[in-house]
PDB file of C-alpha atoms in Angstrom:
ATOM      1  CA  MET N   1      76.842 105.761  73.483  1.00 59.00           C
ATOM      2  CA  ALA N   2      79.130 106.559  76.380  1.00 65.00           C
ATOM      3  CA  ALA N   3      78.058 109.308  78.749  1.00 69.00           C
ATOM      4  CA  PRO N   4      80.040 112.564  78.385  1.00 70.00           C
ATOM      5  CA  LEU N   5      82.835 113.066  80.876  1.00 69.00           C
ATOM      6  CA  SER N   6      82.165 115.351  83.820  1.00 76.00           C
ATOM      7  CA  LYS N   7      84.112 118.571  84.253  1.00 77.00           C
ATOM      8  CA  PHE N   8      86.143 116.846  86.964  1.00 76.00           C
ATOM      9  CA  GLU N   9      87.007 113.883  84.727  1.00 79.00           C
ATOM     10  CA  LEU N  10      88.020 116.259  81.937  1.00 79.00           C
ATOM     11  CA  TRP N  11      90.140 118.267  84.404  1.00 76.00           C
ATOM     12  CA  LYS N  12      91.894 115.124  85.596  1.00 77.00           C
ATOM     13  CA  LYS N  13      93.095 114.479  82.051  1.00 81.00           C
ATOM     14  CA  THR N  14      94.972 117.795  82.026  1.00 83.00           C
ATOM     15  CA  VAL N  15      96.931 117.241  85.259  1.00 81.00           C
ATOM     16  CA  PRO N  16     100.411 115.691  84.942  1.00 81.00           C
ATOM     17  CA  VAL N  17     100.601 112.173  86.344  1.00 81.00           C
ATOM     18  CA  PRO N  18     103.285 111.117  88.846  1.00 85.00           C
ATOM     19  CA  PRO N  19     106.287 109.156  87.536  1.00 87.00           C
ATOM     20  CA  THR N  20     106.164 105.378  87.421  1.00 90.00           C
ATOM     21  CA  PHE N  21     109.020 102.895  87.684  1.00 92.00           C
ATOM     22  CA  SER N  22     109.515  99.460  86.173  1.00 92.00           C
ATOM     23  CA  ASP N  23     112.603  98.827  88.312  1.00 94.00           C
ATOM     24  CA  PRO N  24     111.651  98.456  91.996  1.00 95.00           C
ATOM     25  CA  LEU N  25     115.164  99.414  93.091  1.00 95.00           C
ATOM     26  CA  GLU N  26     114.919 102.655  91.132  1.00 96.00           C
ATOM     27  CA  HIS N  27     111.511 103.274  92.708  1.00 97.00           C
ATOM     28  CA  ARG N  28     112.999 102.766  96.169  1.00 96.00           C
ATOM     29  CA  ALA N  29     115.878 105.108  95.376  1.00 96.00           C
ATOM     30  CA  PHE N  30     113.466 107.784  94.128  1.00 97.00           C
ATOM     31  CA  LEU N  31     111.269 107.556  97.227  1.00 98.00           C
ATOM     32  CA  LYS N  32     114.311 107.841  99.499  1.00 97.00           C
ATOM     33  CA  PHE N  33     115.510 110.867  97.515  1.00 97.00           C
ATOM     34  CA  ARG N  34     112.068 112.475  97.753  1.00 97.00           C
ATOM     35  CA  LEU N  35     111.677 111.667 101.448  1.00 98.00           C
ATOM     36  CA  ALA N  36     115.007 113.280 102.293  1.00 98.00           C
ATOM     37  CA  GLN N  37     113.918 116.317 100.268  1.00 98.00           C
ATOM     38  CA  ALA N  38     110.630 116.444 102.181  1.00 98.00           C
ATOM     39  CA  TYR N  39     112.537 116.588 105.462  1.00 97.00           C
ATOM     40  CA  ARG N  40     114.676 119.447 104.174  1.00 97.00           C
ATOM     41  CA  ILE N  41     111.534 121.306 103.064  1.00 98.00           C
ATOM     42  CA  PHE N  42     110.063 120.783 106.550  1.00 97.00           C
ATOM     43  CA  GLY N  43     113.271 122.218 107.986  1.00 96.00           C
ATOM     44  CA  LYS N  44     113.108 125.199 105.634  1.00 96.00           C
ATOM     45  CA  TYR N  45     109.583 126.050 106.808  1.00 96.00           C
ATOM     46  CA  GLY N  46     110.443 125.618 110.492  1.00 95.00           C
ATOM     47  CA  PHE N  47     108.317 122.503 110.951  1.00 95.00           C
ATOM     48  CA  ASP N  48     110.975 120.986 113.184  1.00 89.00           C
ATOM     49  CA  GLU N  49     110.545 121.117 116.956  1.00 85.00           C
ATOM     50  CA  GLY N  50     113.872 120.017 118.321  1.00 84.00           C
ATOM     51  CA  VAL N  51     113.992 116.318 117.462  1.00 85.00           C
ATOM     52  CA  ALA N  52     110.180 115.948 117.239  1.00 87.00           C
ATOM     53  CA  GLY N  53     108.302 115.443 113.994  1.00 90.00           C
ATOM     54  CA  HIS N  54     108.578 112.709 111.432  1.00 94.00           C
ATOM     55  CA  ILE N  55     107.749 111.729 107.863  1.00 97.00           C
ATOM     56  CA  THR N  56     107.669 108.098 106.775  1.00 97.00           C
ATOM     57  CA  VAL N  57     107.230 106.296 103.485  1.00 98.00           C
ATOM     58  CA  GLN N  58     106.319 102.692 102.745  1.00 98.00           C
ATOM     59  CA  ASP N  59     109.079 100.760 101.014  1.00 97.00           C
ATOM     60  CA  PRO N  60     107.994  99.692  97.507  1.00 97.00           C
ATOM     61  CA  ILE N  61     109.908  96.403  97.708  1.00 96.00           C
ATOM     62  CA  ARG N  62     109.278  95.297 101.277  1.00 95.00           C
ATOM     63  CA  LYS N  63     105.815  96.710 101.864  1.00 94.00           C
ATOM     64  CA  ASP N  64     105.845  95.653 105.522  1.00 94.00           C
ATOM     65  CA  CYS N  65     108.758  98.041 106.100  1.00 97.00           C
ATOM     66  CA  TYR N  66     108.899 101.834 106.305  1.00 97.00           C
ATOM     67  CA  TRP N  67     111.628 104.442 105.889  1.00 97.00           C
ATOM     68  CA  PHE N  68     112.187 106.675 108.925  1.00 95.00           C
ATOM     69  CA  ASN N  69     114.560 109.514 109.697  1.00 94.00           C
ATOM     70  CA  PRO N  70     117.350 108.730 112.158  1.00 94.00           C
ATOM     71  CA  TRP N  71     116.408 110.435 115.420  1.00 91.00           C
ATOM     72  CA  GLY N  72     118.536 113.446 116.286  1.00 90.00           C
ATOM     73  CA  VAL N  73     119.587 114.397 112.749  1.00 93.00           C
ATOM     74  CA  HIS N  74     118.305 117.869 111.840  1.00 94.00           C
ATOM     75  CA  PHE N  75     115.738 117.919 109.065  1.00 94.00           C
ATOM     76  CA  LYS N  76     117.877 120.302 106.992  1.00 96.00           C
ATOM     77  CA  PHE N  77     120.734 117.786 106.966  1.00 95.00           C
ATOM     78  CA  MET N  78     118.678 114.791 105.822  1.00 96.00           C
ATOM     79  CA  GLN N  79     120.010 112.814 102.852  1.00 96.00           C
ATOM     80  CA  PRO N  80     118.771 109.524 101.311  1.00 96.00           C
ATOM     81  CA  GLU N  81     121.700 107.571 102.705  1.00 95.00           C
ATOM     82  CA  ASP N  82     120.767 108.690 106.255  1.00 96.00           C
ATOM     83  CA  LEU N  83     117.331 107.038 106.247  1.00 97.00           C
ATOM     84  CA  ILE N  84     116.628 103.855 108.173  1.00 97.00           C
ATOM     85  CA  LEU N  85     114.340 100.996 107.152  1.00 96.00           C
ATOM     86  CA  VAL N  86     112.164  99.558 109.918  1.00 96.00           C
ATOM     87  CA  ASP N  87     109.807  96.574 109.889  1.00 95.00           C
ATOM     88  CA  GLN N  88     106.404  96.314 111.582  1.00 94.00           C
ATOM     89  CA  ALA N  89     108.000  94.961 114.751  1.00 93.00           C
ATOM     90  CA  GLY N  90     110.233  98.026 115.059  1.00 93.00           C
ATOM     91  CA  LYS N  91     113.392  96.214 113.991  1.00 94.00           C
ATOM     92  CA  ILE N  92     115.907  98.269 112.017  1.00 94.00           C
ATOM     93  CA  GLN N  93     116.979  96.500 108.826  1.00 94.00           C
ATOM     94  CA  GLU N  94     120.755  96.396 108.968  1.00 88.00           C
ATOM     95  CA  ASN N  95     121.555  95.961 105.270  1.00 88.00           C
ATOM     96  CA  GLU N  96     119.413  98.855 104.002  1.00 90.00           C
ATOM     97  CA  SER N  97     119.695 101.453 106.777  1.00 83.00           C
ATOM     98  CA  GLY N  98     121.974 104.460 107.161  1.00 78.00           C
ATOM     99  CA  PRO N  99     124.818 104.771 109.677  1.00 81.00           C
ATOM    100  CA  SER N 100     122.803 106.289 112.534  1.00 82.00           C
ATOM    101  CA  ARG N 101     120.458 103.615 113.900  1.00 80.00           C
ATOM    102  CA  TRP N 102     118.558 105.631 116.505  1.00 82.00           C
ATOM    103  CA  LEU N 103     114.811 105.180 115.902  1.00 91.00           C
ATOM    104  CA  ASN N 104     112.283 107.578 117.395  1.00 89.00           C
ATOM    105  CA  GLY N 105     110.003 105.193 119.307  1.00 90.00           C
ATOM    106  CA  VAL N 106     107.098 107.657 119.319  1.00 90.00           C
ATOM    107  CA  ALA N 107     107.306 107.997 115.539  1.00 92.00           C
ATOM    108  CA  PHE N 108     107.276 104.236 115.160  1.00 92.00           C
ATOM    109  CA  LEU N 109     104.247 103.710 117.395  1.00 94.00           C
ATOM    110  CA  ILE N 110     102.167 106.301 115.533  1.00 96.00           C
ATOM    111  CA  HIS N 111     103.279 105.683 111.978  1.00 96.00           C
ATOM    112  CA  SER N 112     103.423 101.887 112.064  1.00 96.00           C
ATOM    113  CA  ALA N 113      99.857 101.745 113.414  1.00 97.00           C
ATOM    114  CA  ILE N 114      98.610 103.925 110.557  1.00 97.00           C
ATOM    115  CA  HIS N 115     100.621 102.166 107.852  1.00 97.00           C
ATOM    116  CA  GLN N 116      99.257  98.810 109.007  1.00 95.00           C
ATOM    117  CA  ALA N 117      95.671 100.068 109.256  1.00 97.00           C
ATOM    118  CA  ARG N 118      95.815 101.903 105.917  1.00 97.00           C
ATOM    119  CA  PRO N 119      97.520  99.895 103.157  1.00 95.00           C
ATOM    120  CA  ASP N 120      96.585 102.669 100.708  1.00 96.00           C
ATOM    121  CA  VAL N 121      98.833 105.129 102.536  1.00 98.00           C
ATOM    122  CA  VAL N 122     102.364 105.538 101.188  1.00 98.00           C
ATOM    123  CA  CYS N 123     103.510 108.598 103.146  1.00 98.00           C
ATOM    124  CA  ILE N 124     102.672 109.966 106.604  1.00 98.00           C
ATOM    125  CA  ALA N 125     103.772 113.386 107.851  1.00 98.00           C
ATOM    126  CA  HIS N 126     103.457 114.622 111.431  1.00 97.00           C
ATOM    127  CA  SER N 127     104.920 117.515 113.352  1.00 96.00           C
ATOM    128  CA  HIS N 128     104.174 120.110 116.031  1.00 95.00           C
ATOM    129  CA  THR N 129     103.646 123.253 113.970  1.00 96.00           C
ATOM    130  CA  THR N 130     102.782 126.611 115.508  1.00 96.00           C
ATOM    131  CA  TYR N 131      99.333 127.407 114.131  1.00 97.00           C
ATOM    132  CA  ALA N 132      97.994 123.861 113.906  1.00 96.00           C
ATOM    133  CA  GLY N 133      99.240 123.273 117.437  1.00 96.00           C
ATOM    134  CA  ALA N 134      97.432 126.381 118.656  1.00 97.00           C
ATOM    135  CA  PHE N 135      94.281 125.515 116.712  1.00 97.00           C
ATOM    136  CA  GLY N 136      94.372 121.993 118.098  1.00 96.00           C
ATOM    137  CA  THR N 137      93.886 123.307 121.633  1.00 97.00           C
ATOM    138  CA  LEU N 138      90.349 124.317 120.664  1.00 97.00           C
ATOM    139  CA  GLY N 139      89.301 120.699 120.163  1.00 96.00           C
ATOM    140  CA  ILE N 140      87.296 121.453 117.011  1.00 96.00           C
ATOM    141  CA  PRO N 141      87.616 120.488 113.332  1.00 97.00           C
ATOM    142  CA  LEU N 142      88.467 122.932 110.573  1.00 97.00           C
ATOM    143  CA  ASP N 143      85.597 124.959 109.101  1.00 98.00           C
ATOM    144  CA  PRO N 144      85.063 125.360 105.328  1.00 98.00           C
ATOM    145  CA  LEU N 145      86.100 129.005 105.532  1.00 97.00           C
ATOM    146  CA  THR N 146      88.183 129.362 102.382  1.00 98.00           C
ATOM    147  CA  GLN N 147      88.704 127.663  99.050  1.00 97.00           C
ATOM    148  CA  ASP N 148      91.882 126.097 100.439  1.00 98.00           C
ATOM    149  CA  SER N 149      90.206 124.742 103.569  1.00 98.00           C
ATOM    150  CA  CYS N 150      87.676 122.942 101.352  1.00 98.00           C
ATOM    151  CA  ALA N 151      90.489 120.507 100.491  1.00 98.00           C
ATOM    152  CA  PHE N 152      89.824 119.050 103.956  1.00 98.00           C
ATOM    153  CA  TYR N 153      86.023 119.193 103.821  1.00 98.00           C
ATOM    154  CA  LYS N 154      84.759 115.985 105.467  1.00 98.00           C
ATOM    155  CA  ASP N 155      88.254 114.569 104.929  1.00 98.00           C
ATOM    156  CA  HIS N 156      89.952 115.327 108.208  1.00 98.00           C
ATOM    157  CA  ALA N 157      89.349 114.071 111.715  1.00 98.00           C
ATOM    158  CA  LEU N 158      89.853 115.269 115.273  1.00 98.00           C
ATOM    159  CA  TYR N 159      91.589 113.164 117.894  1.00 97.00           C
ATOM    160  CA  ASP N 160      90.175 114.868 120.969  1.00 95.00           C
ATOM    161  CA  GLU N 161      92.442 113.327 123.594  1.00 93.00           C
ATOM    162  CA  PHE N 162      95.936 113.976 124.851  1.00 93.00           C
ATOM    163  CA  ASN N 163      97.461 111.280 127.002  1.00 90.00           C
ATOM    164  CA  GLY N 164     101.034 112.521 127.105  1.00 88.00           C
ATOM    165  CA  ILE N 165     103.923 111.299 124.986  1.00 89.00           C
ATOM    166  CA  VAL N 166     102.947 108.321 122.833  1.00 91.00           C
ATOM    167  CA  ASP N 167     104.801 105.481 124.537  1.00 87.00           C
ATOM    168  CA  GLU N 168     102.313 102.627 124.214  1.00 90.00           C
ATOM    169  CA  PRO N 169     101.107 100.833 121.057  1.00 93.00           C
ATOM    170  CA  GLU N 170      97.489 101.424 122.081  1.00 94.00           C
ATOM    171  CA  GLU N 171      97.894 105.186 121.664  1.00 95.00           C
ATOM    172  CA  GLY N 172      99.196 104.773 118.124  1.00 96.00           C
ATOM    173  CA  VAL N 173      96.233 102.537 117.332  1.00 97.00           C
ATOM    174  CA  ALA N 174      93.860 105.117 118.824  1.00 97.00           C
ATOM    175  CA  ILE N 175      95.295 107.821 116.542  1.00 97.00           C
ATOM    176  CA  ALA N 176      94.995 105.486 113.548  1.00 97.00           C
ATOM    177  CA  ASN N 177      91.375 104.786 114.469  1.00 98.00           C
ATOM    178  CA  ALA N 178      90.650 108.506 114.768  1.00 98.00           C
ATOM    179  CA  LEU N 179      92.164 109.131 111.333  1.00 98.00           C
ATOM    180  CA  GLY N 180      90.040 106.348 109.835  1.00 97.00           C
ATOM    181  CA  SER N 181      89.864 106.616 106.057  1.00 98.00           C
ATOM    182  CA  LYS N 182      90.560 110.357 106.003  1.00 98.00           C
ATOM    183  CA  LYS N 183      93.765 112.061 104.886  1.00 98.00           C
ATOM    184  CA  ALA N 184      94.406 114.250 107.929  1.00 98.00           C
ATOM    185  CA  VAL N 185      93.812 114.391 111.649  1.00 98.00           C
ATOM    186  CA  ILE N 186      94.121 117.245 114.115  1.00 98.00           C
ATOM    187  CA  LEU N 187      95.689 115.908 117.305  1.00 97.00           C
ATOM    188  CA  GLN N 188      94.300 117.923 120.219  1.00 96.00           C
ATOM    189  CA  ASN N 189      97.056 119.634 122.271  1.00 95.00           C
ATOM    190  CA  HIS N 190      99.643 117.976 120.039  1.00 95.00           C
ATOM    191  CA  GLY N 191      99.893 118.758 116.312  1.00 95.00           C
ATOM    192  CA  ILE N 192      98.638 117.535 112.960  1.00 97.00           C
ATOM    193  CA  LEU N 193      99.148 114.427 110.849  1.00 98.00           C
ATOM    194  CA  VAL N 194      98.591 113.857 107.130  1.00 98.00           C
ATOM    195  CA  ALA N 195      98.523 110.445 105.418  1.00 98.00           C
ATOM    196  CA  THR N 196      98.238 110.107 101.633  1.00 98.00           C
ATOM    197  CA  GLU N 197      99.333 108.062  98.640  1.00 97.00           C
ATOM    198  CA  SER N 198     102.477 110.051  97.844  1.00 98.00           C
ATOM    199  CA  ILE N 199     105.233 112.084  99.458  1.00 98.00           C
ATOM    200  CA  GLU N 200     104.304 115.104  97.342  1.00 98.00           C
ATOM    201  CA  SER N 201     100.658 115.145  98.395  1.00 98.00           C
ATOM    202  CA  SER N 202     101.431 114.532 102.068  1.00 98.00           C
ATOM    203  CA  LEU N 203     103.844 117.462 102.030  1.00 98.00           C
ATOM    204  CA  TYR N 204     101.383 119.724 100.208  1.00 98.00           C
ATOM    205  CA  PHE N 205      98.384 118.920 102.385  1.00 98.00           C
ATOM    206  CA  PHE N 206     100.480 119.239 105.551  1.00 98.00           C
ATOM    207  CA  ILE N 207     101.645 122.733 104.561  1.00 98.00           C
ATOM    208  CA  SER N 208      98.116 123.644 103.490  1.00 98.00           C
ATOM    209  CA  LEU N 209      96.534 122.382 106.719  1.00 98.00           C
ATOM    210  CA  GLU N 210      98.959 124.465 108.771  1.00 98.00           C
ATOM    211  CA  LYS N 211      98.018 127.537 106.706  1.00 98.00           C
ATOM    212  CA  CYS N 212      94.299 126.793 107.000  1.00 98.00           C
ATOM    213  CA  CYS N 213      94.583 126.564 110.789  1.00 98.00           C
ATOM    214  CA  ARG N 214      96.303 129.941 110.793  1.00 98.00           C
ATOM    215  CA  ALA N 215      93.608 131.426 108.541  1.00 98.00           C
ATOM    216  CA  GLN N 216      90.815 130.178 110.805  1.00 98.00           C
ATOM    217  CA  ILE N 217      92.492 131.534 113.932  1.00 98.00           C
ATOM    218  CA  MET N 218      92.841 134.944 112.262  1.00 98.00           C
ATOM    219  CA  ALA N 219      89.306 134.909 110.845  1.00 98.00           C
ATOM    220  CA  ASP N 220      87.777 133.904 114.183  1.00 97.00           C
ATOM    221  CA  GLN N 221      89.703 136.673 115.951  1.00 97.00           C
ATOM    222  CA  ALA N 222      88.612 139.271 113.404  1.00 97.00           C
ATOM    223  CA  ALA N 223      84.989 138.140 113.584  1.00 97.00           C
ATOM    224  CA  ALA N 224      84.970 138.176 117.398  1.00 96.00           C
ATOM    225  CA  ALA N 225      86.437 141.685 117.444  1.00 97.00           C
ATOM    226  CA  ARG N 226      83.537 142.856 115.298  1.00 96.00           C
ATOM    227  CA  GLY N 227      80.891 140.963 117.214  1.00 97.00           C
ATOM    228  CA  MET N 228      80.073 138.745 114.256  1.00 96.00           C
ATOM    229  CA  LYS N 229      80.602 135.213 112.980  1.00 95.00           C
ATOM    230  CA  THR N 230      82.632 134.034 110.028  1.00 97.00           C
ATOM    231  CA  ARG N 231      80.698 133.190 106.869  1.00 97.00           C
ATOM    232  CA  LEU N 232      81.178 129.552 105.955  1.00 97.00           C
ATOM    233  CA  ILE N 233      81.121 128.091 102.460  1.00 98.00           C
ATOM    234  CA  ASP N 234      77.860 126.234 101.830  1.00 97.00           C
ATOM    235  CA  PRO N 235      78.040 122.405 101.846  1.00 97.00           C
ATOM    236  CA  ALA N 236      77.397 121.942  98.112  1.00 97.00           C
ATOM    237  CA  SER N 237      80.118 124.407  97.104  1.00 97.00           C
ATOM    238  CA  ALA N 238      82.514 123.006  99.693  1.00 97.00           C
ATOM    239  CA  ALA N 239      81.947 119.462  98.381  1.00 96.00           C
ATOM    240  CA  GLN N 240      82.422 120.542  94.752  1.00 94.00           C
ATOM    241  CA  THR N 241      85.641 122.373  95.627  1.00 95.00           C
ATOM    242  CA  TYR N 242      86.870 119.373  97.615  1.00 96.00           C
ATOM    243  CA  GLU N 243      86.400 117.097  94.603  1.00 93.00           C
ATOM    244  CA  TYR N 244      89.157 119.047  92.862  1.00 93.00           C
ATOM    245  CA  LEU N 245      91.418 120.435  95.573  1.00 96.00           C
ATOM    246  CA  GLY N 246      91.110 117.550  98.022  1.00 97.00           C
ATOM    247  CA  SER N 247      92.062 114.828  95.571  1.00 95.00           C
ATOM    248  CA  GLU N 248      95.288 112.823  95.657  1.00 95.00           C
ATOM    249  CA  LEU N 249      95.944 113.914  92.074  1.00 94.00           C
ATOM    250  CA  TRP N 250      95.771 117.589  93.048  1.00 95.00           C
ATOM    251  CA  GLY N 251      97.898 117.088  96.154  1.00 97.00           C
ATOM    252  CA  ASN N 252     100.642 115.383  94.163  1.00 96.00           C
ATOM    253  CA  PHE N 253     100.526 118.037  91.432  1.00 95.00           C
ATOM    254  CA  ALA N 254     100.407 120.977  93.853  1.00 96.00           C
ATOM    255  CA  GLY N 255     103.171 119.557  96.041  1.00 97.00           C
ATOM    256  CA  SER N 256     105.650 118.887  93.241  1.00 97.00           C
ATOM    257  CA  PRO N 257     106.728 122.544  92.780  1.00 97.00           C
ATOM    258  CA  GLU N 258     108.000 122.555  96.375  1.00 97.00           C
ATOM    259  CA  PHE N 259     110.540 119.926  95.348  1.00 97.00           C
ATOM    260  CA  ASP N 260     111.405 121.818  92.151  1.00 96.00           C
ATOM    261  CA  LEU N 261     112.055 124.932  94.234  1.00 97.00           C
ATOM    262  CA  LEU N 262     114.233 123.035  96.679  1.00 97.00           C
ATOM    263  CA  GLU N 263     116.298 121.617  93.825  1.00 97.00           C
ATOM    264  CA  HIS N 264     116.776 125.141  92.465  1.00 96.00           C
ATOM    265  CA  GLU N 265     117.757 126.475  95.888  1.00 96.00           C
ATOM    266  CA  GLU N 266     120.219 123.632  96.346  1.00 95.00           C
ATOM    267  CA  GLY N 267     121.959 124.217  93.039  1.00 93.00           C
ATOM    268  CA  GLY N 268     120.007 121.889  90.790  1.00 85.00           C
ATOM    269  CA  LYS N 269     120.517 118.626  92.660  1.00 86.00           C
ATOM    270  CA  ARG N 270     118.120 116.224  90.929  1.00 91.00           C
ATOM    271  CA  PHE N 271     117.362 112.548  91.210  1.00 92.00           C
ATOM    272  CA  GLU N 272     119.742 110.322  89.278  1.00 87.00           C
ATOM    273  CA  TYR N 273     119.627 106.564  89.513  1.00 87.00           C
ATOM    274  CA  VAL N 274     122.771 104.562  89.040  1.00 82.00           C
ATOM    275  CA  PRO N 275     122.063 100.804  89.210  1.00 82.00           C
ATOM    276  CA  ALA N 276     124.378  98.770  91.369  1.00 74.00           C
ATOM    277  CA  PRO N 277     126.869  96.748  89.316  1.00 72.00           C
ATOM    278  CA  LYS N 278     125.754  93.178  88.714  1.00 68.00           C
ATOM    279  CA  GLU N 279     127.715  90.511  90.462  1.00 60.00           C
ATOM    280  CA  THR N 280     129.742  88.280  88.190  1.00 58.00           C
ATOM    281  CA  ALA N 281     129.987  84.548  88.699  1.00 51.00           C
TER     282      ALA N 281
END
């Protein structure tokens, strides 16, 4: 007789699953649509810092290539046709890429190193947000202070170096090594980076990590003002909470409403796939 399912396994059966695609070209089109949306959501929340910050996604057809934003185009303007496809050598793919071919070299060095080290990762998001940037100057990992911060319990890393602008491949590799098998890394004196199996979960966990950094800064300030310490969640409870809220399934589910909201705000613009006409002999 089969063992009864755990509460977590039963919960997983109730969560909507992400869409799947039998046509790889449709899958590519959907990911490009979603990636452009993710950039516009970043822009809406002020996660842009001039031309810094980047989100990439692995191409489902050419898995040694990644979709990048063209450098210098504001996040709020990003559309699927603007994106550029880049291989592991940093070469822009002419036939698939948008009209602006300016690649952010820093983005490439960081993201390509992680994509190559982590074949499980589909989407990587990085930017220089206010609270995570401030928290990163402390050179410490996030505490299990709240239910939300438990999503990162033992699943985020700290890269405790800052060697200036990333302009050498070795620095990208060092960041990838610091991330390891985890889904997020706090980059000391720099920002944060999230790497997961979907655009939706990377967006959700990035937004959540920024909020958790803000919450810890505020909690630490309040505790210091009262001459006390914050009360952390015990390891067993933090681990149990992480099992639910730190999962890829939860990240994808929790991130999807951000895209629904954007579509509503933009007048109902939804993904529609129109196959290219077949060539006749």
